[in-house]
XYZ file of C-alpha atoms in Angstrom:
414
model
C -48.999 10.425 33.173
C -45.200 10.336 33.022
C -45.259 6.516 32.582
C -47.837 6.762 29.825
C -45.823 9.321 27.853
C -42.687 7.141 28.184
C -44.583 4.097 26.981
C -45.880 5.970 23.932
C -42.357 7.263 23.130
C -40.881 3.780 23.323
C -43.605 2.555 21.082
C -42.812 5.184 18.463
C -39.106 4.292 18.528
C -39.872 0.613 18.078
C -42.189 1.389 15.180
C -39.519 3.590 13.506
C -36.806 0.966 13.845
C -39.143 -1.674 12.425
C -39.892 0.521 9.390
C -36.206 1.225 8.775
C -35.323 -2.439 9.041
C -38.063 -3.257 6.528
C -36.865 -0.545 4.123
C -33.263 -1.766 4.348
C -34.415 -5.283 3.482
C -36.293 -3.882 0.512
C -33.104 -2.122 -0.662
C -31.181 -5.403 -0.355
C -33.834 -7.175 -2.414
C -33.745 -4.491 -5.105
C -29.941 -4.728 -5.318
C -30.094 -8.514 -5.683
C -32.470 -8.023 -8.621
C -30.209 -5.303 -10.124
C -33.093 -2.850 -9.691
C -30.798 0.081 -8.956
C -33.442 2.700 -9.723
C -35.807 1.128 -7.211
C -33.017 0.816 -4.667
C -32.170 4.494 -5.096
C -35.777 5.512 -4.469
C -35.730 3.569 -1.207
C -32.305 4.985 -0.250
C -33.588 8.517 -0.768
C -36.710 7.805 1.296
C -34.514 6.880 4.275
C -32.121 9.794 3.921
C -33.639 11.850 6.762
C -35.052 9.207 9.110
C -31.797 7.184 9.172
C -30.163 9.966 11.205
C -32.172 8.870 14.250
C -31.710 5.135 13.652
C -29.711 2.634 15.694
C -26.011 2.411 14.845
C -26.377 -0.993 13.209
C -29.049 0.333 10.835
C -27.029 3.458 10.013
C -23.995 1.363 9.079
C -26.059 -0.950 6.905
C -27.731 2.050 5.224
C -24.372 3.568 4.227
C -23.228 0.154 2.962
C -26.333 -0.341 0.814
C -26.267 3.289 -0.332
C -22.721 2.824 -1.643
C -23.740 -0.309 -3.570
C -26.777 1.464 -4.989
C -24.798 4.378 -6.399
C -22.128 1.992 -7.687
C -24.851 0.087 -9.541
C -26.071 3.384 -11.018
C -22.435 4.127 -12.059
C -22.595 7.263 -9.944
C -19.092 6.601 -8.746
C -18.508 9.774 -6.765
C -21.638 9.398 -4.644
C -20.852 5.695 -4.206
C -17.404 6.554 -2.853
C -18.896 9.213 -0.582
C -21.309 6.649 0.866
C -18.583 4.061 1.460
C -16.374 6.696 3.082
C -19.314 7.699 5.297
C -19.525 4.055 6.342
C -15.799 3.844 7.154
C -15.882 7.067 9.156
C -19.035 6.054 11.033
C -17.833 2.562 11.984
C -14.485 3.992 13.072
C -16.344 6.492 15.239
C -18.515 3.869 16.949
C -15.563 1.501 17.250
C -17.258 -1.479 15.646
C -16.927 -2.777 12.091
C -19.873 -4.586 10.599
C -19.694 -3.733 6.897
C -16.394 -1.896 6.283
C -14.544 -5.139 5.584
C -16.948 -5.951 2.740
C -17.102 -2.337 1.510
C -13.363 -1.740 1.088
C -12.858 -4.192 -1.806
C -16.021 -2.775 -3.404
C -14.563 0.723 -3.277
C -11.195 -0.532 -4.566
C -12.919 -2.225 -7.502
C -14.889 0.945 -8.202
C -11.663 3.024 -8.215
C -9.994 0.477 -10.495
C -12.942 0.609 -12.922
C -12.783 4.403 -13.151
C -8.995 4.552 -13.495
C -8.983 1.871 -16.217
C -11.662 3.817 -18.059
C -9.523 6.969 -17.857
C -6.412 5.188 -19.138
C -8.322 3.567 -22.000
C -9.872 6.891 -23.034
C -6.424 8.494 -23.040
C -4.305 5.779 -24.652
C -6.699 4.037 -27.006
C -9.557 6.415 -27.802
C -7.445 9.589 -27.642
C -10.517 11.190 -26.062
C -8.558 13.553 -23.858
C -11.600 15.541 -22.750
C -13.391 12.531 -21.240
C -10.099 11.061 -20.009
C -9.418 14.194 -17.950
C -12.806 13.863 -16.225
C -12.244 10.206 -15.365
C -8.676 10.847 -14.168
C -9.914 13.581 -11.877
C -12.791 11.396 -10.679
C -10.245 8.683 -9.796
C -8.366 11.239 -7.732
C -11.589 12.343 -5.979
C -12.429 8.709 -5.208
C -8.908 8.045 -3.930
C -7.313 11.355 -2.835
C -4.070 9.620 -1.849
C -3.470 8.802 -5.538
C -2.496 12.370 -6.419
C -0.862 11.378 -9.727
C -4.365 11.040 -11.191
C -4.967 14.759 -10.605
C -1.782 15.446 -12.587
C -3.006 13.146 -15.377
C -6.305 15.053 -15.379
C -4.488 18.360 -15.859
C -2.347 16.993 -18.709
C -5.388 15.461 -20.437
C -7.448 18.645 -20.122
C -4.564 20.622 -21.607
C -4.384 18.269 -24.582
C -8.147 18.590 -25.004
C -7.664 22.391 -24.982
C -10.119 22.619 -22.094
C -7.954 25.272 -20.499
C -10.429 26.296 -17.802
C -10.541 22.738 -16.461
C -6.764 22.391 -16.771
C -6.226 25.568 -14.756
C -8.511 24.209 -12.010
C -6.631 20.905 -11.930
C -3.219 22.595 -11.807
C -4.434 24.829 -8.981
C -5.508 21.713 -7.099
C -2.043 20.200 -7.595
C -0.406 23.333 -6.226
C -2.853 23.424 -3.314
C -2.026 19.868 -2.222
C 1.713 20.424 -2.769
C 2.043 17.759 -5.455
C 5.650 17.290 -6.609
C 5.431 14.122 -8.687
C 8.529 12.726 -7.016
C 8.561 8.973 -6.496
C 10.810 6.697 -4.510
C 11.973 3.699 -6.545
C 13.396 0.587 -4.914
C 16.394 -1.083 -6.556
C 18.606 -4.063 -5.868
C 21.261 -5.925 -7.854
C 20.381 -9.268 -9.397
C 23.216 -11.588 -8.365
C 22.863 -13.841 -11.418
C 23.068 -10.999 -13.969
C 24.932 -8.355 -12.003
C 22.362 -5.775 -13.153
C 20.501 -3.327 -10.963
C 16.715 -3.727 -11.178
C 13.701 -1.687 -10.087
C 11.736 -4.087 -7.892
C 8.585 -1.980 -7.574
C 8.012 -1.600 -3.864
C 10.072 -1.600 -0.702
C 8.321 -4.741 0.507
C 9.057 -6.617 -2.724
C 12.657 -5.354 -2.812
C 13.283 -6.409 0.775
C 11.781 -9.852 0.123
C 14.027 -10.393 -2.907
C 17.116 -9.352 -0.927
C 16.078 -11.653 1.911
C 15.723 -14.531 -0.569
C 19.436 -14.223 -1.336
C 18.911 -13.643 -5.068
C 19.534 -9.899 -4.814
C 21.889 -7.658 -2.883
C 22.998 -4.042 -2.605
C 19.542 -2.517 -1.986
C 19.159 1.146 -2.971
C 16.495 3.793 -3.071
C 16.321 6.491 -5.735
C 13.982 9.471 -5.933
C 12.770 10.461 -9.387
C 12.804 14.032 -10.642
C 9.728 15.965 -9.646
C 7.142 17.588 -11.897
C 6.973 20.962 -10.140
C 8.707 22.792 -12.980
C 6.520 21.116 -15.595
C 3.359 21.998 -13.667
C 4.329 25.648 -13.341
C 5.387 25.854 -16.984
C 2.122 24.376 -18.232
C 0.090 26.503 -15.846
C 1.855 29.659 -17.040
C 1.585 28.757 -20.729
C -2.162 28.125 -20.383
C -2.590 31.513 -18.732
C -0.664 33.031 -21.629
C -2.897 31.154 -24.095
C -5.877 32.724 -22.366
C -4.330 36.163 -22.797
C -3.430 36.444 -19.093
C 0.203 37.374 -19.706
C 0.826 39.125 -16.401
C -0.640 36.210 -14.440
C 1.514 33.783 -16.410
C 4.712 35.648 -15.594
C 3.667 36.046 -11.948
C 2.917 32.317 -11.619
C 6.276 31.091 -12.820
C 8.164 33.864 -11.021
C 6.452 32.837 -7.780
C 7.522 29.241 -8.306
C 11.110 30.357 -8.801
C 11.150 32.208 -5.478
C 10.908 28.889 -3.695
C 13.221 27.121 -6.175
C 15.873 29.701 -7.102
C 18.376 27.141 -8.359
C 15.915 24.935 -10.237
C 17.351 24.860 -13.766
C 14.119 23.541 -15.293
C 12.103 26.406 -13.839
C 14.608 28.925 -15.217
C 14.403 27.335 -18.658
C 10.611 27.241 -18.512
C 10.459 30.925 -17.573
C 12.888 31.647 -20.396
C 10.640 29.730 -22.794
C 7.701 31.833 -21.667
C 9.599 35.010 -22.532
C 10.344 33.577 -25.978
C 6.608 33.057 -26.410
C 6.095 36.694 -25.425
C 8.828 37.892 -27.777
C 10.920 39.345 -24.926
C 14.334 38.151 -26.064
C 16.262 40.463 -23.737
C 14.656 38.840 -20.694
C 15.190 35.418 -22.279
C 18.886 36.211 -22.578
C 19.118 37.206 -18.909
C 17.568 33.949 -17.809
C 19.796 31.895 -20.097
C 22.816 33.557 -18.486
C 21.454 32.467 -15.085
C 21.043 28.951 -16.432
C 24.625 28.865 -17.734
C 25.887 29.910 -14.295
C 24.075 26.898 -12.806
C 25.050 24.430 -15.537
C 28.237 25.715 -17.209
C 28.852 22.527 -19.215
C 25.484 22.427 -20.981
C 26.017 23.060 -24.744
C 22.339 23.780 -25.395
C 22.413 26.759 -23.054
C 25.332 28.324 -24.927
C 23.599 27.615 -28.229
C 20.487 29.461 -27.025
C 22.615 32.378 -25.885
C 24.131 32.434 -29.356
C 20.644 32.687 -30.893
C 19.628 35.506 -28.541
C 22.751 37.557 -29.091
C 22.667 37.186 -32.865
C 18.994 38.220 -32.982
C 19.885 41.285 -30.915
C 22.691 42.258 -33.289
C 25.609 41.110 -31.132
C 27.395 38.935 -33.689
C 30.695 38.790 -31.796
C 29.017 37.463 -28.640
C 26.928 35.041 -30.696
C 30.099 33.654 -32.301
C 31.654 33.173 -28.854
C 28.648 31.238 -27.549
C 28.312 29.028 -30.635
C 32.004 28.126 -30.440
C 31.598 27.266 -26.745
C 28.641 25.018 -27.595
C 30.778 23.249 -30.218
C 33.652 22.914 -27.757
C 31.324 21.096 -25.354
C 29.593 19.111 -28.090
C 31.789 18.615 -31.181
C 28.939 17.049 -33.201
C 26.486 19.926 -32.587
C 25.239 20.369 -36.176
C 22.912 23.308 -35.449
C 25.705 25.230 -33.736
C 27.970 24.803 -36.778
C 25.140 25.904 -39.063
C 24.313 28.981 -37.003
C 27.983 29.908 -36.708
C 28.206 29.930 -40.504
C 25.074 32.120 -40.592
C 26.689 34.646 -38.230
C 29.788 34.815 -40.459
C 27.764 35.079 -43.686
C 25.800 37.937 -42.168
C 28.893 40.105 -42.787
C 28.108 39.799 -46.505
C 25.106 42.129 -46.277
C 27.166 45.267 -45.738
C 29.628 44.205 -48.473
C 26.840 43.622 -51.014
C 25.335 47.020 -50.210
C 28.688 48.651 -50.950
C 29.079 46.607 -54.138
C 25.718 47.865 -55.372
C 26.855 51.444 -54.712
C 30.064 50.953 -56.694
C 28.899 49.174 -59.821
C 30.768 51.678 -62.004
C 33.857 51.844 -59.791
C 35.550 48.660 -60.994
C 38.554 48.859 -58.687
C 36.410 49.348 -55.572
C 33.976 46.693 -56.756
C 36.765 44.115 -57.210
C 38.122 44.860 -53.731
C 34.656 44.293 -52.272
C 34.273 41.063 -54.243
C 37.488 39.786 -52.684
C 36.135 40.648 -49.223
C 32.973 38.726 -50.042
C 35.012 35.657 -51.009
C 36.950 35.847 -47.736
C 33.669 35.833 -45.821
C 32.576 32.744 -47.757
C 35.924 31.055 -47.144
C 35.615 31.764 -43.416
C 32.085 30.326 -43.240
C 32.746 27.333 -45.518
C 34.329 24.879 -43.004
C 31.517 25.394 -40.488
C 28.861 24.905 -43.134
C 30.588 21.806 -44.496
C 30.731 20.377 -40.972
C 27.030 21.087 -40.413
C 26.231 19.367 -43.715
C 28.326 16.318 -42.830
C 26.563 15.971 -39.470
C 23.003 16.696 -40.571
C 22.436 17.240 -44.297
C 19.375 19.296 -45.228
C 18.090 21.343 -48.146
C 19.394 24.463 -46.401
C 22.948 23.181 -45.974
C 23.082 21.884 -49.550
C 21.678 25.099 -51.041
C 24.054 27.276 -49.006
C 27.087 25.201 -49.976
C 26.056 25.222 -53.642
C 25.934 29.032 -53.608
C 29.290 29.354 -51.818
C 31.055 26.948 -54.170
C 29.725 28.937 -57.139
C 31.037 32.233 -55.728
C 34.392 30.607 -54.899
C 34.488 29.207 -58.452
C 34.854 25.614 -57.260
C 33.034 24.216 -60.272
C 33.387 20.542 -59.375
C 31.799 21.047 -55.946
C 29.232 23.478 -57.337
C 28.138 20.895 -59.912
C 27.945 18.151 -57.272
C 25.778 20.259 -54.966
C 23.558 21.562 -57.787
C 22.652 17.964 -58.545
C 22.089 17.261 -54.839
C 19.923 20.321 -54.430
C 17.851 19.381 -57.486
C 17.274 15.855 -56.121
C 16.211 17.171 -52.702
C 13.728 19.789 -53.862
């Protein structure tokens, strides 16, 4: 009885293997005829029974399954099938189909990534581009830059929910965006060149045409990721989450100037200029020779009614950058702001001629103080605002020749 049962069992196994072999041949035939729908039907019919099949049939099944999904342009399932094949053949310690499957998967990844790039650059279809960028990343998880591209594209498409998911993925995998670039000096030109990869750089140095090999690491994208993530949360009305997100990033990067500036920008968006000012002061402490930081502090202090401090910061910005047109312009605005109180007093003393004349002289002194800064701003970056302001000042100062010149300029620019 025991022998009979064993014989029947062996017979069943032989019959099953024969059926699977026949089905796999049918899938191959369908693929050769580009009948991907028919191939998929056969693939699905083997999905359960293949689990009990011989190793050689399992490997072939995964190989054919990957080709079937690739033919159907179901790229994610195709990649999953090929990866199943690689994992399985590594497990059993014998490669039958992995060698043929790897270039197929590489071509599939290239097709998807090229589609993503074309959608982004040429079609400007950021919504679809984000999906294809993320799919590229899912197909090739080592290429994490595609996840970043997906987040940027989704943001441009205003698909904020998707963008948030992509940014969360970037934070989860610890993406920094930093890249190592490989340089060497071209002996014939004396110029340093980026030679792409370490292998290529080393080959060129070995050839004798290049020397002085160097490696440089690019700036990371951590600050940009956190800024965008926070600004999207703000756009969605999640202000507290936005502040928490960027504050959390700063805990791990206390001296990251870009993160400080991005948090400061967020507070501008929220209208919290006092907090913006605090952060700009932190930034100045880290980068004391940055004229833009002093300029921003000038803006904050002036908006908060601290004209004296604003003047100090604008002058520091000009000291560091003598051609800083906006700083000259804003410095003249701070000085001209003194006129408001004088004009109010003039209006109260219209019948008191002596007092009125004294106030008029004070007004002229304010204009004379502001004039050189405004003239400098105009010489560096002429605009309707600078021309109009100078025209008005020249009129008050009774410089008729200049007033006439700038009236004509203003008329031509309007």
